[in-house]
Amino acid sequence: MTAAVFFGCTFIAFGPAIALFLFTIAREPLRVIFLIAGAFFWLVSLLLSSLVWFISVQISNKDSAVQQKGLLIFGVVLSVLLQETFPMSHPPDLSGLGFGFMSGAFSVVNILADSVGPGTIGIHGDSQHYFLSSAFMTMAIILLHMFWGVVFFDACEKQQWWAVAAVVISHLVVSCLTFQNPEYVASLVPTYVILFLMGIWAFYSAGGSLRNLKLCLTCKDKDFLLANHRPR
Amino acid sequence: MLFVPVTLCMLLVVATIKSLHFYSDKTDQQLIYTPFTENTSSVGRRLLNSVLNAVVMIGVIVAMTVLLVFLYKYRCYKVIHGWLILSSLLLLFWFSFMYLSEVLKTYNVAMDYPTAGVLIWNFGAVGMACVHWKGPLALQQAYLIVVSALMALVFVKYLPEWSAWLILALVSVYDLVAVLSPKGPLRMLVETAQERNEPIFPALIYSSAMAWTTGPADGEPGRASDEEAEPSGRAAAAEDDDDEQEERGVKLGLGDFIFYSVLVGKAAAGGGDWNTTAACFVAILIGLCVTLLLLAIFKKALPALPISITFGLICYFATDSLARPFMDDLAAHHFYI
């Protein structure tokens, strides 16, 4: 594996997230603090769920592979549920992005570190697309976390419990889709469909509309221009 | 604010440890401050030795702090200046030469001694000038970060495993006591400096804004980190004597930088797992946020080590023993959460 694979996968996985960070967060220390707080809450939820998983593994039959896999699936579901119960701080997109960054980092950083070293992927018959699919999956997950955060917070504010349930269920669906790996097509395509739908939903709950979008893209949005001191 | 320098210092330490094997290789050499070896046959013996090591190290730190306060109180400024200049010479010339030679060895680049000499001379001389005399603020800050990173790397290399964790825990307790208790040496230092209306001993402190003195630059004592690891870890708000001054910089002791980086460095060196390193990193930054929040509420000198190191230690041990096997299993099956 080469540096090309490493850089390519890193940029695929973290590109959009870092762009979001640079354009919307980096200038204000307070926003950075919220981002890090989001990351920290994700970490705490991970630690709690891995504690439960660890205990359950210790008391289970270690030789049975089926049981171990079942326990792992249980661990994943528990982890998703715990993540959703953690208090979403305001602003929601930052805590969502914090969740996303941490989740993405934990999923993919070790893989990226391995990709710099020597070796050939899939030499024993495993899929050759391990790195690439990991990178795409990570990108989807990071963006999804942010969208989930926005929708979740908005739904909590407006007390629309069906929306909260929809967020939790879609998170579970995405995680469970990954159980089909290494059938990457079966897991990646639906994930991206869900990403697209959640993105649109988050856009509308954050107050966006087609009209805003048009104004923004043609640089005619007066509020945005005034806020950034740019002439039309 | 303070995130950028702390992050840079930690990143520098982690990057060095991951790329230069010198700093994470096991060595039997130990510092004189940790005289007991951890290469013993039984676990109990090893635990006892690491406790003794930690006690000796903390004893040395306490003694140095008390000595510093003593010298400051009795106005032995020349002795303090001499001490700081000597230690910053050691760091800027000797340790950076060691670092340069390890980098060259790792990347197998040949460099002749005259070139190395010129490089190190320039680096060190500019560092001494910036840190002890006058220089652009950004350059001064950069040198303080580099110096803290070098010191942290030395600790990561030469402190044995268990002793390092115990030392981190004990030094945060000491920090808490020394800054908050009425007879604590660091509190006395801060109060003496306030009585004399001098900057709170700008040496050994990283300041995020220029200290605007109203008079002629009255010998701003040297800024460098002490080789005997002055862990005067405390964050203090800059005193505004000048009404027109708008800048209110936050200050953080270099000892804080060093111990944060030691924690993250040890996490990176032991095992090579990036998840643990990332977890410790986030934990330390959150601890720093909480400390700064408390600073804004209480508006007096506060210890910066305890909260961050506590979070960091908890996250390190929890991630290493619980989250790592979980994440490894998930990655092996390619599941995502």
Coordinates of C-alpha atoms in Angstrom, one line a residue:
Chain A
M1 CA 0.0 0.0 0.0
T2 CA 1.2 3.4 -0.7
A3 CA 1.1 7.0 0.4
A4 CA -1.5 7.5 -2.4
V5 CA -3.9 5.1 -0.7
F6 CA -3.3 6.7 2.7
F7 CA -3.9 10.3 1.5
G8 CA -6.7 9.4 -0.8
C9 CA -8.6 7.5 1.9
T10 CA -7.9 10.2 4.5
F11 CA -9.3 12.9 2.3
I12 CA -12.3 10.9 1.3
A13 CA -13.1 10.1 4.9
F14 CA -12.4 13.4 6.5
G15 CA -12.6 15.9 3.6
P16 CA -16.2 17.2 4.0
A17 CA -15.9 17.2 7.8
I18 CA -12.7 19.2 7.8
A19 CA -14.1 21.6 5.3
L20 CA -17.1 22.2 7.5
F21 CA -14.7 22.7 10.4
L22 CA -12.6 25.2 8.6
F23 CA -15.4 27.2 7.2
T24 CA -17.8 27.3 10.1
I25 CA -16.0 26.5 13.3
A26 CA -12.4 27.3 13.3
R27 CA -12.7 31.0 13.7
E28 CA -14.6 31.0 17.0
P29 CA -13.1 29.4 20.1
L30 CA -16.6 28.9 21.6
R31 CA -17.7 26.7 18.7
V32 CA -14.5 24.7 19.0
I33 CA -15.3 24.0 22.6
F34 CA -18.8 22.8 21.7
L35 CA -17.3 20.5 19.0
I36 CA -14.9 19.0 21.5
A37 CA -17.6 18.6 24.1
G38 CA -19.6 16.7 21.4
A39 CA -16.6 14.4 20.8
F40 CA -16.2 13.9 24.5
F41 CA -19.8 12.8 25.0
W42 CA -19.5 10.3 22.1
L43 CA -16.4 8.9 23.8
V44 CA -18.2 8.5 27.1
S45 CA -21.1 6.7 25.4
L46 CA -18.6 4.4 23.7
L47 CA -16.8 3.6 26.9
L48 CA -20.1 2.8 28.6
S49 CA -21.2 0.5 25.9
S50 CA -17.8 -1.2 25.6
L51 CA -17.9 -1.8 29.4
V52 CA -21.2 -3.6 29.0
W53 CA -19.9 -5.6 26.0
F54 CA -16.7 -6.5 27.9
I55 CA -18.6 -7.8 30.9
S56 CA -20.9 -9.8 28.7
V57 CA -17.9 -11.3 26.8
Q58 CA -16.2 -12.3 30.0
I59 CA -19.3 -14.3 31.2
S60 CA -19.9 -15.9 27.8
N61 CA -18.5 -18.9 26.0
K62 CA -15.3 -17.6 24.4
D63 CA -15.0 -20.5 22.0
S64 CA -18.3 -20.1 20.2
A65 CA -17.7 -17.7 17.3
V66 CA -21.4 -17.4 16.7
Q67 CA -22.0 -16.3 20.2
Q68 CA -19.2 -13.8 20.0
K69 CA -20.6 -12.3 16.9
G70 CA -24.0 -12.1 18.5
L71 CA -22.6 -10.3 21.4
L72 CA -20.8 -7.9 19.1
I73 CA -24.1 -7.1 17.4
F74 CA -25.7 -6.6 20.8
G75 CA -22.8 -4.3 21.6
V76 CA -23.4 -2.3 18.4
V77 CA -27.1 -1.8 19.1
L78 CA -26.5 -0.8 22.7
S79 CA -23.8 1.7 21.6
V80 CA -26.1 3.3 19.1
L81 CA -28.9 3.6 21.7
L82 CA -26.5 5.1 24.3
Q83 CA -25.2 7.6 21.7
E84 CA -28.8 8.8 21.2
T85 CA -29.5 9.2 24.9
F86 CA -26.6 11.6 25.5
P87 CA -27.6 15.2 25.9
M88 CA -27.3 17.1 22.8
S89 CA -25.8 20.4 23.6
H90 CA -26.7 23.5 21.7
P91 CA -25.8 24.2 18.9
P92 CA -27.0 20.9 17.5
D93 CA -24.9 20.8 14.4
L94 CA -21.7 21.2 16.4
S95 CA -22.5 18.4 18.9
G96 CA -23.5 16.3 15.9
L97 CA -20.3 17.0 14.1
G98 CA -18.3 16.4 17.3
F99 CA -20.0 13.0 17.5
G100 CA -19.2 12.4 13.9
F101 CA -15.5 13.4 14.1
M102 CA -14.9 11.1 17.1
S103 CA -16.9 8.3 15.6
G104 CA -15.1 8.6 12.3
A105 CA -11.7 8.9 13.9
F106 CA -12.3 5.8 16.0
S107 CA -13.6 3.8 13.0
V108 CA -10.9 4.6 10.5
V109 CA -7.7 6.0 12.0
N110 CA -6.2 2.6 12.8
I111 CA -7.0 1.5 9.3
L112 CA -5.4 4.6 7.8
A113 CA -2.3 4.0 9.9
D114 CA -2.0 0.5 8.6
S115 CA -2.5 1.6 5.0
V116 CA 0.8 3.5 5.2
G117 CA 2.8 0.4 6.0
P118 CA 3.8 -2.4 3.8
G119 CA 1.4 -5.1 2.7
T120 CA -1.2 -6.1 0.1
I121 CA -4.8 -5.8 0.8
G122 CA -6.9 -8.9 0.2
I123 CA -4.1 -11.2 -0.3
H124 CA -5.8 -14.0 1.6
G125 CA -9.0 -13.7 -0.5
D126 CA -10.7 -10.9 1.5
S127 CA -12.1 -8.0 -0.3
Q128 CA -9.7 -5.7 -2.1
H129 CA -11.9 -2.7 -1.4
Y130 CA -11.5 -2.7 2.3
F131 CA -9.7 0.7 2.6
L132 CA -11.8 2.5 0.0
S133 CA -15.1 1.3 1.4
S134 CA -14.0 2.1 5.0
A135 CA -13.2 5.7 3.8
F136 CA -16.6 6.2 2.1
M137 CA -18.4 4.6 5.0
T138 CA -16.6 6.9 7.4
M139 CA -17.5 10.0 5.4
A140 CA -21.1 9.0 5.3
I141 CA -21.2 8.3 9.1
I142 CA -19.6 11.7 9.9
L143 CA -22.1 13.6 7.9
L144 CA -25.0 11.5 9.1
H145 CA -24.1 12.2 12.7
M146 CA -24.3 15.9 12.0
F147 CA -27.6 15.6 10.3
W148 CA -29.0 13.4 13.0
G149 CA -27.9 15.9 15.6
V150 CA -29.7 18.7 13.8
V151 CA -32.9 16.8 13.3
F152 CA -32.8 15.3 16.8
F153 CA -32.4 18.6 18.5
D154 CA -35.1 20.3 16.4
A155 CA -37.5 17.4 17.0
C156 CA -36.8 17.6 20.8
E157 CA -37.5 21.3 20.8
K158 CA -40.7 20.9 18.9
Q159 CA -41.6 17.8 20.9
Q160 CA -42.1 15.7 17.7
W161 CA -41.3 12.4 19.2
W162 CA -41.9 10.5 15.9
A163 CA -39.0 12.4 14.5
V164 CA -36.8 11.4 17.4
A165 CA -37.8 7.8 16.9
A166 CA -37.1 8.1 13.2
V167 CA -33.5 9.4 13.9
V168 CA -32.8 6.5 16.3
I169 CA -34.2 4.0 13.9
S170 CA -32.3 5.3 11.0
H171 CA -29.1 5.2 13.0
L172 CA -29.8 1.6 13.9
V173 CA -30.6 0.8 10.3
V174 CA -27.3 2.2 9.1
S175 CA -25.3 0.3 11.8
C176 CA -27.2 -2.9 11.0
L177 CA -26.5 -2.5 7.3
T178 CA -22.9 -2.7 8.0
F179 CA -23.4 -6.2 9.4
Q180 CA -23.6 -7.3 5.7
N181 CA -20.0 -6.3 5.1
P182 CA -18.0 -7.4 3.1
E183 CA -20.9 -7.1 0.7
Y184 CA -20.0 -3.5 0.3
V185 CA -22.6 -2.6 -2.3
A186 CA -25.4 -3.8 0.0
S187 CA -24.3 -1.6 2.9
L188 CA -22.9 1.5 1.2
V189 CA -25.7 2.3 -1.3
P190 CA -28.5 2.3 1.2
T191 CA -26.3 4.3 3.6
Y192 CA -25.8 6.9 1.0
V193 CA -29.5 7.0 0.2
I194 CA -30.3 7.5 3.9
L195 CA -27.5 10.2 4.1
F196 CA -29.1 12.1 1.2
L197 CA -32.6 11.9 2.8
M198 CA -31.4 12.9 6.2
G199 CA -29.4 15.8 4.7
I200 CA -32.6 17.2 3.1
W201 CA -34.5 16.7 6.3
A202 CA -31.8 18.5 8.3
F203 CA -31.7 21.3 5.8
Y204 CA -35.4 21.9 6.2
S205 CA -35.4 21.7 10.0
A206 CA -32.5 24.1 10.2
G207 CA -34.7 26.7 8.4
G208 CA -33.5 26.2 4.9
S209 CA -35.7 26.3 1.9
L210 CA -35.4 26.4 -1.8
R211 CA -35.6 30.2 -1.8
N212 CA -32.8 30.5 0.7
L213 CA -30.7 28.1 -1.3
K214 CA -31.2 30.0 -4.5
L215 CA -30.3 33.3 -2.8
C216 CA -27.2 31.9 -1.3
L217 CA -26.0 30.3 -4.5
T218 CA -26.4 33.4 -6.5
C219 CA -24.8 35.6 -3.9
K220 CA -27.9 37.7 -3.4
D221 CA -28.6 36.8 0.2
K222 CA -28.4 40.2 1.9
D223 CA -28.2 38.9 5.5
F224 CA -25.4 36.6 4.7
L225 CA -23.5 39.3 2.8
L226 CA -24.0 41.8 5.6
A227 CA -22.8 39.4 8.2
N228 CA -19.6 38.8 6.2
H229 CA -19.1 42.4 5.1
R230 CA -19.0 41.7 1.5
P231 CA -20.4 43.9 -1.2
R232 CA -23.0 42.3 -3.4
Chain B
M1 CA -7.1 30.6 22.9
L2 CA -5.1 28.1 24.7
F3 CA -6.3 25.2 22.6
V4 CA -4.1 25.9 19.7
P5 CA -0.8 25.8 21.7
V6 CA -1.8 22.8 23.8
T7 CA -2.9 21.0 20.7
L8 CA 0.2 21.9 18.8
C9 CA 2.4 20.7 21.7
M10 CA 0.6 17.4 22.0
L11 CA 0.6 16.9 18.2
L12 CA 4.3 17.5 18.1
V13 CA 4.9 14.9 20.8
V14 CA 2.6 12.3 19.2
A15 CA 4.0 12.8 15.7
T16 CA 7.6 12.5 17.1
I17 CA 6.8 9.3 19.0
K18 CA 5.1 7.7 16.1
S19 CA 7.8 8.4 13.6
L20 CA 11.1 8.4 15.6
H21 CA 11.5 5.1 17.3
F22 CA 14.1 6.4 19.6
Y23 CA 11.6 8.0 21.9
S24 CA 9.4 5.0 22.3
D25 CA 12.1 2.3 22.4
K26 CA 12.4 0.5 25.7
T27 CA 15.6 1.5 27.5
D28 CA 17.1 0.4 30.7
Q29 CA 18.5 3.8 31.3
Q30 CA 16.5 5.8 33.8
L31 CA 16.7 9.3 35.1
I32 CA 18.3 9.9 38.4
Y33 CA 15.0 11.0 39.7
T34 CA 13.5 7.6 39.3
P35 CA 16.2 5.4 40.8
F36 CA 14.2 2.2 41.1
T37 CA 14.0 -0.1 38.2
E38 CA 10.8 -1.6 36.9
N39 CA 12.5 -4.6 35.4
T40 CA 11.7 -6.9 38.3
S41 CA 10.4 -10.4 38.4
S42 CA 7.3 -9.9 40.5
V43 CA 4.4 -7.6 40.0
G44 CA 4.4 -6.6 43.7
R45 CA 8.0 -5.6 43.5
R46 CA 7.4 -3.6 40.4
L47 CA 4.4 -1.8 42.0
L48 CA 6.5 -1.0 45.0
N49 CA 9.3 0.3 42.9
S50 CA 7.1 2.5 40.8
V51 CA 5.5 4.0 43.9
L52 CA 8.9 4.7 45.3
N53 CA 10.0 6.3 42.0
A54 CA 6.9 8.5 42.0
V55 CA 7.6 9.6 45.6
V56 CA 11.2 10.4 44.8
M57 CA 10.2 12.4 41.7
I58 CA 7.4 14.3 43.5
G59 CA 9.9 15.0 46.3
V60 CA 12.3 16.5 43.9
I61 CA 9.6 18.6 42.3
V62 CA 8.4 19.8 45.7
A63 CA 11.9 20.7 46.8
M64 CA 12.6 22.6 43.6
T65 CA 9.3 24.5 43.9
V66 CA 10.0 25.4 47.5
L67 CA 13.6 26.5 46.6
L68 CA 12.2 28.7 43.8
V69 CA 9.7 30.4 46.0
F70 CA 12.4 30.9 48.7
L71 CA 14.7 32.5 46.1
Y72 CA 11.9 34.7 44.8
K73 CA 10.8 35.8 48.2
Y74 CA 14.2 36.8 49.3
R75 CA 14.8 38.6 45.9
C76 CA 17.6 36.4 44.7
Y77 CA 16.7 37.3 41.1
K78 CA 20.2 36.7 39.8
V79 CA 20.2 33.1 41.0
I80 CA 16.8 32.5 39.5
H81 CA 17.9 34.0 36.2
G82 CA 21.1 32.0 36.2
W83 CA 19.2 28.8 36.8
L84 CA 16.6 29.4 34.1
I85 CA 19.3 30.4 31.6
L86 CA 21.2 27.3 32.3
S87 CA 18.2 25.1 31.8
S88 CA 17.0 26.8 28.7
L89 CA 20.5 26.5 27.2
L90 CA 20.4 22.7 27.9
L91 CA 17.0 22.4 26.3
L92 CA 17.6 24.6 23.3
F93 CA 21.0 23.3 22.4
W94 CA 21.6 19.8 23.7
F95 CA 18.1 18.3 23.5
S96 CA 17.3 19.8 20.2
F97 CA 20.6 18.5 18.8
M98 CA 19.6 15.0 20.1
Y99 CA 16.2 15.4 18.4
L100 CA 17.9 16.5 15.1
S101 CA 20.2 13.6 15.1
E102 CA 17.4 11.1 15.7
V103 CA 15.4 12.6 12.8
L104 CA 18.4 12.3 10.6
K105 CA 19.0 8.7 11.7
T106 CA 15.4 7.7 11.1
Y107 CA 15.2 9.2 7.6
N108 CA 18.7 8.1 6.8
V109 CA 19.8 11.6 5.8
A110 CA 23.5 12.4 6.0
M111 CA 24.5 15.8 7.4
D112 CA 28.0 17.0 8.2
Y113 CA 28.8 18.4 11.5
P114 CA 29.4 22.0 10.4
T115 CA 25.9 22.2 8.9
A116 CA 24.4 20.7 12.0
G117 CA 26.4 23.1 14.1
V118 CA 25.2 26.1 12.2
L119 CA 21.6 24.9 12.3
I120 CA 21.6 24.2 16.1
W121 CA 23.5 27.4 16.8
N122 CA 20.9 29.5 15.0
F123 CA 18.0 27.6 16.5
G124 CA 19.4 27.9 20.0
A125 CA 20.6 31.5 19.8
V126 CA 17.3 32.8 18.4
G127 CA 15.5 30.8 21.1
M128 CA 17.5 32.2 23.9
A129 CA 17.0 35.7 22.6
C130 CA 13.2 35.3 22.1
V131 CA 12.6 33.6 25.3
H132 CA 14.9 35.6 27.7
W133 CA 15.0 38.9 26.0
K134 CA 12.8 40.4 23.3
G135 CA 11.2 38.8 20.3
P136 CA 8.0 38.6 18.3
L137 CA 5.3 37.1 20.4
A138 CA 4.5 34.3 17.9
L139 CA 8.1 33.2 17.8
Q140 CA 8.4 33.3 21.6
Q141 CA 5.2 31.2 21.8
A142 CA 6.6 28.8 19.2
Y143 CA 9.8 28.3 21.1
L144 CA 8.0 27.7 24.4
I145 CA 5.9 25.0 22.7
V146 CA 8.9 23.4 21.2
V147 CA 10.8 23.5 24.5
S148 CA 7.8 21.9 26.3
A149 CA 7.6 19.2 23.7
L150 CA 11.3 18.4 23.9
M151 CA 11.0 18.1 27.7
A152 CA 7.9 15.9 27.5
L153 CA 9.7 13.7 25.0
V154 CA 12.6 13.2 27.4
F155 CA 10.1 12.2 30.1
V156 CA 8.2 9.8 27.8
K157 CA 11.5 8.1 26.9
Y158 CA 13.1 7.8 30.3
L159 CA 10.1 7.4 32.7
P160 CA 9.2 3.7 33.1
E161 CA 5.6 2.8 32.5
W162 CA 3.9 2.4 35.8
S163 CA 6.0 5.2 37.4
A164 CA 4.9 7.6 34.7
W165 CA 1.2 7.1 35.4
L166 CA 1.7 7.3 39.1
I167 CA 3.8 10.5 38.7
L168 CA 1.1 12.1 36.6
A169 CA -1.5 11.3 39.2
L170 CA 0.6 12.5 42.1
V171 CA 1.7 15.7 40.4
S172 CA -1.9 16.7 39.8
V173 CA -2.6 16.2 43.5
Y174 CA 0.5 18.2 44.3
D175 CA -0.6 21.0 41.9
L176 CA -4.0 21.1 43.5
V177 CA -2.5 21.4 47.0
A178 CA 0.3 23.8 46.0
V179 CA -2.0 26.3 44.3
L180 CA -5.1 26.2 46.4
S181 CA -4.0 25.7 50.0
P182 CA -3.0 28.8 51.9
K183 CA 0.5 27.8 52.6
G184 CA 1.1 26.2 49.2
P185 CA 4.3 27.3 47.5
L186 CA 2.7 28.2 44.3
R187 CA 0.0 30.3 45.9
M188 CA 2.7 32.1 47.9
L189 CA 4.5 32.8 44.6
V190 CA 1.4 34.2 43.0
E191 CA 0.6 36.4 46.1
T192 CA 4.2 37.7 46.4
A193 CA 4.2 38.6 42.8
Q194 CA 0.9 40.4 43.2
E195 CA 2.1 42.3 46.3
R196 CA 5.2 43.5 44.4
N197 CA 3.0 44.3 41.4
E198 CA 5.3 42.3 39.2
P199 CA 4.1 40.1 36.4
I200 CA 3.4 36.7 37.9
F201 CA 6.8 35.4 37.2
P202 CA 6.6 35.3 33.4
A203 CA 9.3 32.8 33.3
L204 CA 8.0 29.3 32.9
I205 CA 4.7 30.6 31.7
Y206 CA 3.1 30.6 28.3
S207 CA 1.1 33.7 27.8
S208 CA -1.4 34.1 24.9
A209 CA -1.0 37.8 24.8
M210 CA 1.8 40.3 25.2
A211 CA 2.3 41.4 28.8
W212 CA 2.1 45.2 28.5
T213 CA 4.3 46.6 31.3
T214 CA 3.7 50.2 32.1
G215 CA 7.4 51.0 33.0
P216 CA 10.6 50.1 31.1
A217 CA 10.9 46.4 30.6
D218 CA 11.9 45.7 34.2
G219 CA 14.0 42.6 33.6
E220 CA 11.2 40.3 32.6
P221 CA 12.7 37.2 34.1
G222 CA 13.7 34.6 31.6
R223 CA 11.0 32.4 30.1
A224 CA 12.0 28.8 29.8
S225 CA 11.0 25.5 31.3
D226 CA 13.2 24.2 34.0
E227 CA 15.0 21.0 33.4
E228 CA 14.0 19.8 36.8
A229 CA 10.5 20.0 35.6
E230 CA 9.0 22.9 37.4
P231 CA 5.4 21.8 37.2
S232 CA 4.0 25.1 38.4
G233 CA 1.0 24.2 36.5
R234 CA -1.5 26.9 37.0
A235 CA -3.6 29.0 34.8
A236 CA -4.0 32.6 35.8
A237 CA -5.6 35.6 34.2
A238 CA -3.2 38.3 33.3
E239 CA -3.3 41.3 35.6
D240 CA -4.4 44.5 34.0
D241 CA -2.6 47.4 35.5
D242 CA -3.1 49.6 32.5
D243 CA -6.7 50.8 32.0
E244 CA -6.2 51.3 28.4
Q245 CA -5.1 47.8 27.8
E246 CA -7.7 45.7 26.0
E247 CA -5.7 42.5 25.7
R248 CA -6.5 40.1 28.5
G249 CA -4.3 37.1 27.9
V250 CA -4.6 33.8 29.6
K251 CA -1.5 32.2 31.0
L252 CA -0.7 28.6 31.4
G253 CA 2.4 27.2 33.0
L254 CA 4.9 25.3 30.9
G255 CA 4.7 22.5 33.4
D256 CA 1.1 22.0 32.3
F257 CA 2.1 21.7 28.7
I258 CA 4.7 19.2 29.6
F259 CA 2.5 16.9 31.7
Y260 CA -0.4 17.0 29.2
S261 CA 2.1 16.0 26.5
V262 CA 3.6 13.3 28.7
L263 CA 0.2 11.8 29.1
V264 CA -0.7 11.8 25.5
G265 CA 2.9 10.7 24.6
K266 CA 2.7 7.7 26.9
A267 CA -0.7 6.8 25.4
A268 CA 0.8 6.9 22.0
A269 CA 4.0 5.1 22.9
G270 CA 2.4 2.2 24.7
G271 CA 0.7 -0.1 22.2
G272 CA 0.6 2.1 19.2
D273 CA -3.2 2.4 19.2
W274 CA -4.5 5.6 17.7
N275 CA -7.9 5.3 19.4
T276 CA -6.4 5.6 22.9
T277 CA -4.3 8.6 21.8
A278 CA -7.4 10.4 20.3
A279 CA -9.4 9.6 23.5
C280 CA -6.7 11.1 25.8
F281 CA -6.4 14.1 23.5
V282 CA -10.1 14.9 23.7
A283 CA -10.2 14.3 27.4
I284 CA -7.3 16.7 28.1
L285 CA -8.9 19.4 25.9
I286 CA -12.2 19.0 27.8
G287 CA -10.4 19.2 31.1
L288 CA -8.8 22.4 29.9
C289 CA -12.2 23.8 28.9
V290 CA -13.6 23.1 32.3
T291 CA -10.5 24.7 34.0
L292 CA -10.9 27.8 31.9
L293 CA -14.5 27.9 32.7
L294 CA -13.7 27.8 36.4
L295 CA -11.1 30.4 35.9
A296 CA -13.7 32.7 34.4
I297 CA -15.9 32.1 37.4
F298 CA -13.4 32.4 40.2
K299 CA -11.0 34.8 38.7
K300 CA -7.9 33.7 40.6
A301 CA -5.0 31.4 40.0
L302 CA -6.2 27.8 39.5
P303 CA -4.3 24.6 39.1
A304 CA -4.6 23.5 35.5
L305 CA -3.4 19.9 35.9
P306 CA -5.9 18.1 38.1
I307 CA -9.0 18.1 36.0
S308 CA -7.3 17.4 32.7
I309 CA -5.0 14.7 34.0
T310 CA -7.9 13.0 35.9
F311 CA -10.0 12.9 32.7
G312 CA -7.0 11.9 30.7
L313 CA -6.0 9.0 33.0
I314 CA -9.6 7.7 33.2
C315 CA -10.0 7.9 29.5
Y316 CA -6.6 6.2 28.9
F317 CA -7.3 3.2 31.1
A318 CA -10.9 2.9 30.1
T319 CA -10.2 3.1 26.4
D320 CA -7.2 0.9 26.5
S321 CA -8.9 -1.9 28.4
L322 CA -12.5 -1.6 27.3
A323 CA -13.0 0.3 24.1
R324 CA -9.9 -1.1 22.3
P325 CA -11.0 -4.7 22.2
F326 CA -14.5 -3.6 21.3
M327 CA -13.3 -1.4 18.4
D328 CA -10.8 -4.0 17.2
D329 CA -13.5 -6.6 17.0
L330 CA -15.8 -4.2 15.2
A331 CA -13.1 -3.3 12.7
A332 CA -12.3 -6.9 12.1
H333 CA -15.9 -7.6 11.2
H334 CA -16.2 -4.2 9.5
F335 CA -19.2 -3.1 11.6
Y336 CA -19.8 0.5 12.2
I337 CA -21.5 2.2 15.1

